[in-house]
Short mmCIF file of C-alpha atoms in Angstrom, two decimals:
data_model
loop_
_atom_site.label_atom_id
_atom_site.label_comp_id
_atom_site.label_asym_id
_atom_site.label_seq_id
_atom_site.Cartn_x
_atom_site.Cartn_y
_atom_site.Cartn_z
CA UNK A 15 0.00 0.00 0.00
CA UNK A 16 1.19 3.50 -0.77
CA UNK A 17 1.77 5.11 2.61
CA UNK A 18 3.96 8.08 1.67
CA UNK A 19 7.22 6.28 2.48
CA UNK A 20 8.37 5.57 -1.07
CA UNK A 21 11.90 6.38 -2.12
CA UNK A 22 12.53 8.91 -4.84
CA UNK A 23 12.36 7.86 -8.49
CA UNK A 24 15.48 7.15 -10.46
CA UNK A 25 15.08 6.69 -14.18
CA UNK A 26 16.47 7.68 -17.52
CA UNK A 27 16.39 11.37 -18.37
CA UNK A 28 16.31 12.73 -21.88
CA UNK A 29 19.57 14.17 -23.13
CA UNK A 30 18.10 15.41 -26.38
CA UNK A 31 17.14 18.94 -27.38
CA UNK A 32 13.42 18.62 -26.68
CA UNK A 33 13.62 18.97 -22.90
CA UNK A 34 11.27 21.51 -21.39
CA UNK A 35 11.28 23.03 -17.90
CA UNK A 36 7.62 23.45 -16.99
CA UNK A 37 7.94 26.05 -14.27
CA UNK A 38 5.25 28.06 -12.55
CA UNK A 39 6.74 30.96 -10.57
CA UNK A 40 4.30 32.71 -8.28
CA UNK A 41 4.29 35.87 -6.20
CA UNK A 42 1.97 34.90 -3.38
CA UNK A 43 4.29 35.70 -0.47
CA UNK A 44 3.75 39.12 1.02
CA UNK A 45 6.96 40.93 1.95
CA UNK A 46 9.30 38.72 -0.10
CA UNK A 47 10.46 35.11 -0.04
CA UNK A 48 10.92 33.57 3.41
CA UNK A 49 14.49 32.47 4.22
CA UNK A 50 12.94 29.12 5.22
CA UNK A 51 11.82 28.45 1.64
CA UNK A 52 13.55 25.42 0.14
CA UNK A 53 13.07 23.06 -2.80
CA UNK A 54 11.16 19.89 -1.86
CA UNK A 55 11.07 16.86 -4.14
CA UNK A 56 7.44 15.76 -4.04
CA UNK A 57 5.49 12.86 -5.51
CA UNK A 58 2.02 12.52 -6.93
CA UNK A 59 -0.11 9.56 -7.91
CA UNK A 60 0.46 8.12 -11.38
CA UNK A 61 0.02 10.82 -14.02
CA UNK A 62 -1.12 13.45 -11.51
CA UNK A 63 2.01 15.63 -11.18
CA UNK A 64 0.73 18.29 -13.61
CA UNK A 65 -2.58 18.43 -11.77
CA UNK A 66 -0.67 19.12 -8.56
CA UNK A 67 1.46 21.77 -10.31
CA UNK A 68 -1.60 23.60 -11.65
CA UNK A 69 -3.39 23.51 -8.29
CA UNK A 70 -0.40 24.77 -6.30
CA UNK A 71 0.62 27.47 -8.76
CA UNK A 72 -1.63 30.18 -7.30
CA UNK A 73 -1.59 29.18 -3.64
CA UNK A 74 -0.32 31.53 -0.92
CA UNK A 75 3.18 30.70 0.26
CA UNK A 76 4.11 28.61 -2.80
CA UNK A 77 7.05 30.40 -4.42
CA UNK A 78 7.50 28.13 -7.42
CA UNK A 79 6.46 24.74 -8.78
CA UNK A 80 8.68 22.94 -11.26
CA UNK A 81 8.03 19.83 -13.35
CA UNK A 82 10.71 18.94 -15.94
CA UNK A 83 9.30 17.50 -19.16
CA UNK A 84 10.48 16.29 -22.54
CA UNK A 85 8.87 15.74 -25.91
CA UNK A 86 7.92 12.13 -26.56
CA UNK A 87 6.67 10.71 -29.83
CA UNK A 88 3.90 8.11 -29.72
CA UNK A 89 1.73 6.27 -32.22
CA UNK A 90 -1.97 7.11 -31.82
CA UNK A 91 -4.39 5.47 -34.25
CA UNK A 92 -1.59 4.90 -36.70
CA UNK A 93 -0.29 8.47 -36.55
CA UNK A 94 2.80 9.88 -34.85
CA UNK A 95 1.84 12.32 -32.10
CA UNK A 96 4.31 14.41 -30.10
CA UNK A 97 3.49 15.23 -26.52
CA UNK A 98 5.31 16.67 -23.51
CA UNK A 99 5.57 14.12 -20.69
CA UNK A 100 7.29 14.28 -17.30
CA UNK A 101 10.96 13.32 -17.27
CA UNK A 102 10.63 12.11 -13.67
CA UNK A 103 7.26 10.35 -13.68
CA UNK A 104 4.98 11.30 -10.80
CA UNK A 105 7.52 13.79 -9.37
CA UNK A 106 7.60 17.56 -9.08
CA UNK A 107 9.65 20.16 -7.23
CA UNK A 108 8.02 22.74 -4.95
CA UNK A 109 9.78 25.75 -3.46
CA UNK A 110 8.13 26.76 -0.22
CA UNK A 111 8.38 26.17 3.55
CA UNK A 112 7.49 23.00 5.42
CA UNK A 113 4.84 24.96 7.32
CA UNK A 114 3.09 25.97 4.10
CA UNK A 115 3.52 22.60 2.42
CA UNK A 116 1.84 20.62 5.19
CA UNK A 117 -1.41 22.44 4.36
CA UNK A 118 -1.53 20.59 1.03
CA UNK A 119 0.03 17.18 1.64
CA UNK A 120 -2.65 14.50 1.43
CA UNK A 121 -5.41 17.11 1.74
CA UNK A 122 -8.28 17.24 -0.81
CA UNK A 123 -8.04 17.78 -3.69
CA UNK A 124 -4.38 16.70 -3.38
CA UNK A 125 -4.93 13.43 -1.53
CA UNK A 126 -2.36 11.92 -3.93
CA UNK A 127 0.38 14.46 -3.07
CA UNK A 128 3.17 13.46 -0.63
CA UNK A 129 6.84 13.85 0.27
CA UNK A 130 9.68 11.76 -1.02
CA UNK A 131 11.87 10.75 1.90
CA UNK A 132 15.52 9.93 2.49
CA UNK A 133 17.03 8.18 5.53
CA UNK A 134 18.97 10.05 8.15
CA UNK A 135 22.69 9.28 8.02
CA UNK A 136 25.35 8.98 10.70
CA UNK A 137 28.75 10.71 10.73
CA UNK A 138 30.10 8.08 8.32
CA UNK A 139 27.27 8.56 5.85
CA UNK A 140 25.52 5.28 6.69
CA UNK A 141 21.73 5.08 6.90
CA UNK A 142 20.27 5.28 10.41
CA UNK A 143 17.54 2.72 10.99
CA UNK A 144 14.02 4.08 11.58
CA UNK A 145 15.02 7.61 10.70
CA UNK A 146 13.92 9.59 7.64
CA UNK A 147 13.38 13.13 6.44
CA UNK A 148 11.82 14.83 3.41
CA UNK A 149 14.15 15.22 0.44
CA UNK A 150 15.29 18.83 0.07
CA UNK A 151 17.30 19.93 -2.96
CA UNK A 152 19.88 22.71 -2.37
CA UNK A 153 19.29 25.84 -4.45
CA UNK A 154 22.55 25.53 -6.38
CA UNK A 155 21.68 21.96 -7.37
CA UNK A 156 18.26 23.02 -8.63
CA UNK A 157 19.83 25.81 -10.68
CA UNK A 158 22.36 23.38 -12.12
CA UNK A 159 19.64 20.80 -12.87
CA UNK A 160 17.56 23.35 -14.75
CA UNK A 161 20.62 24.63 -16.60
CA UNK A 162 21.43 21.04 -17.56
CA UNK A 163 17.91 20.47 -18.87
CA UNK A 164 17.94 23.66 -20.92
CA UNK A 165 21.39 23.13 -22.45
CA UNK A 166 21.05 22.53 -26.21
CA UNK A 167 23.54 19.68 -26.54
CA UNK A 168 23.49 15.92 -27.08
CA UNK A 169 26.61 14.91 -25.13
CA UNK A 170 25.52 15.70 -21.58
CA UNK A 171 25.38 12.72 -19.23
CA UNK A 172 22.90 11.29 -16.76
CA UNK A 173 23.51 8.31 -14.46
CA UNK A 174 20.84 6.77 -12.26
CA UNK A 175 23.30 6.44 -9.41
CA UNK A 176 25.48 8.48 -7.06
CA UNK A 177 28.86 9.52 -8.42
CA UNK A 178 31.83 9.45 -6.04
CA UNK A 179 33.98 12.54 -6.56
CA UNK A 180 37.74 12.59 -5.99
CA UNK A 181 37.64 16.22 -4.87
CA UNK A 182 35.00 18.12 -2.89
CA UNK A 183 35.73 21.58 -4.28
CA UNK A 184 32.80 23.18 -6.08
CA UNK A 185 33.37 25.00 -9.38
CA UNK A 186 31.18 27.23 -11.54
CA UNK A 187 31.03 27.18 -15.34
CA UNK A 188 31.61 30.74 -16.56
CA UNK A 189 30.81 30.48 -20.28
CA UNK A 190 28.97 28.42 -22.88
CA UNK A 191 25.75 26.36 -22.78
CA UNK A 192 26.28 25.50 -19.12
CA UNK A 193 27.19 28.97 -17.86
CA UNK A 194 26.25 29.16 -14.17
CA UNK A 195 26.28 25.38 -13.66
CA UNK A 196 27.84 24.50 -10.28
CA UNK A 197 29.31 21.10 -9.46
CA UNK A 198 32.50 19.10 -9.15
CA UNK A 199 35.18 18.61 -11.77
CA UNK A 200 35.09 15.06 -13.17
CA UNK A 201 36.90 13.19 -15.92
CA UNK A 202 34.52 11.24 -18.17
CA UNK A 203 34.99 10.01 -21.74
CA UNK A 204 38.50 11.42 -21.57
CA UNK A 205 37.20 14.95 -21.07
CA UNK A 206 37.01 17.51 -18.28
CA UNK A 207 33.38 18.01 -17.28
CA UNK A 208 31.39 19.28 -14.32
CA UNK A 209 28.93 17.03 -12.52
CA UNK A 210 26.66 17.04 -9.51
CA UNK A 211 24.64 14.46 -7.55
CA UNK A 212 21.02 15.49 -7.04
CA UNK A 213 19.15 13.62 -4.32
CA UNK A 214 16.24 11.66 -5.78
CA UNK A 215 17.29 12.41 -9.36
CA UNK A 216 20.76 10.97 -9.87
CA UNK A 217 24.04 12.24 -11.29
CA UNK A 218 24.07 14.84 -14.06
CA UNK A 219 27.11 16.02 -15.96
CA UNK A 220 27.93 18.68 -18.53
CA UNK A 221 29.68 18.20 -21.84
CA UNK A 222 33.37 19.06 -22.16
CA UNK A 223 34.24 22.29 -20.32
CA UNK A 224 37.61 24.02 -20.99
CA UNK A 225 39.52 24.68 -17.78
CA UNK A 226 39.62 28.41 -18.48
CA UNK A 227 35.79 28.39 -18.25
CA UNK A 228 35.85 27.19 -14.63
CA UNK A 229 36.10 29.18 -11.42
CA UNK A 230 36.29 27.95 -7.85
CA UNK A 231 33.18 28.56 -5.74
CA UNK A 232 34.14 29.97 -2.38
CA UNK A 233 32.45 28.51 0.68
#
């Protein structure tokens, strides 16, 4: 039975040029965005993520709702039909506070709308039994994810796993299709690239980035 304790989805993402970031920014917070606003990775019942996005888009306290999509071609009655579908089925990202979000989780008409969770970890990074927390995506990772989706290139990389970096230093891409992308320098396919692990999504990586287009991100 679906009890809201599912793990986040991990599946293949499109690396083609037909990716679309379906974003709904709102301005329903009086006096500016609360410093407690963060990006939550949320889940909906099968095929209901866009319904959740549309419902939340004009609600007080919801800063932004984001559902990445891509163009998929299907055969309908013998004809090819193109349609935007969610890249991460049943998932969407919501920027708000936990206090605001709890007003909508599992509450009509969003009875199908819940958190994705991740286990608490100890000092060594091992899962702690019987402990879990909602998945929250850091702002820089969300910006990099959206930049990755929008980049008009075929050679970007996605892995449905966590990548183990040799160095922890963060760098920023300063020019090109991935300008503004923040992550770690990696060596893949014999090339210098920049990659980042995104909780609940996987590992994403740029195409080749010349070293002169990288700058160190200060803590």
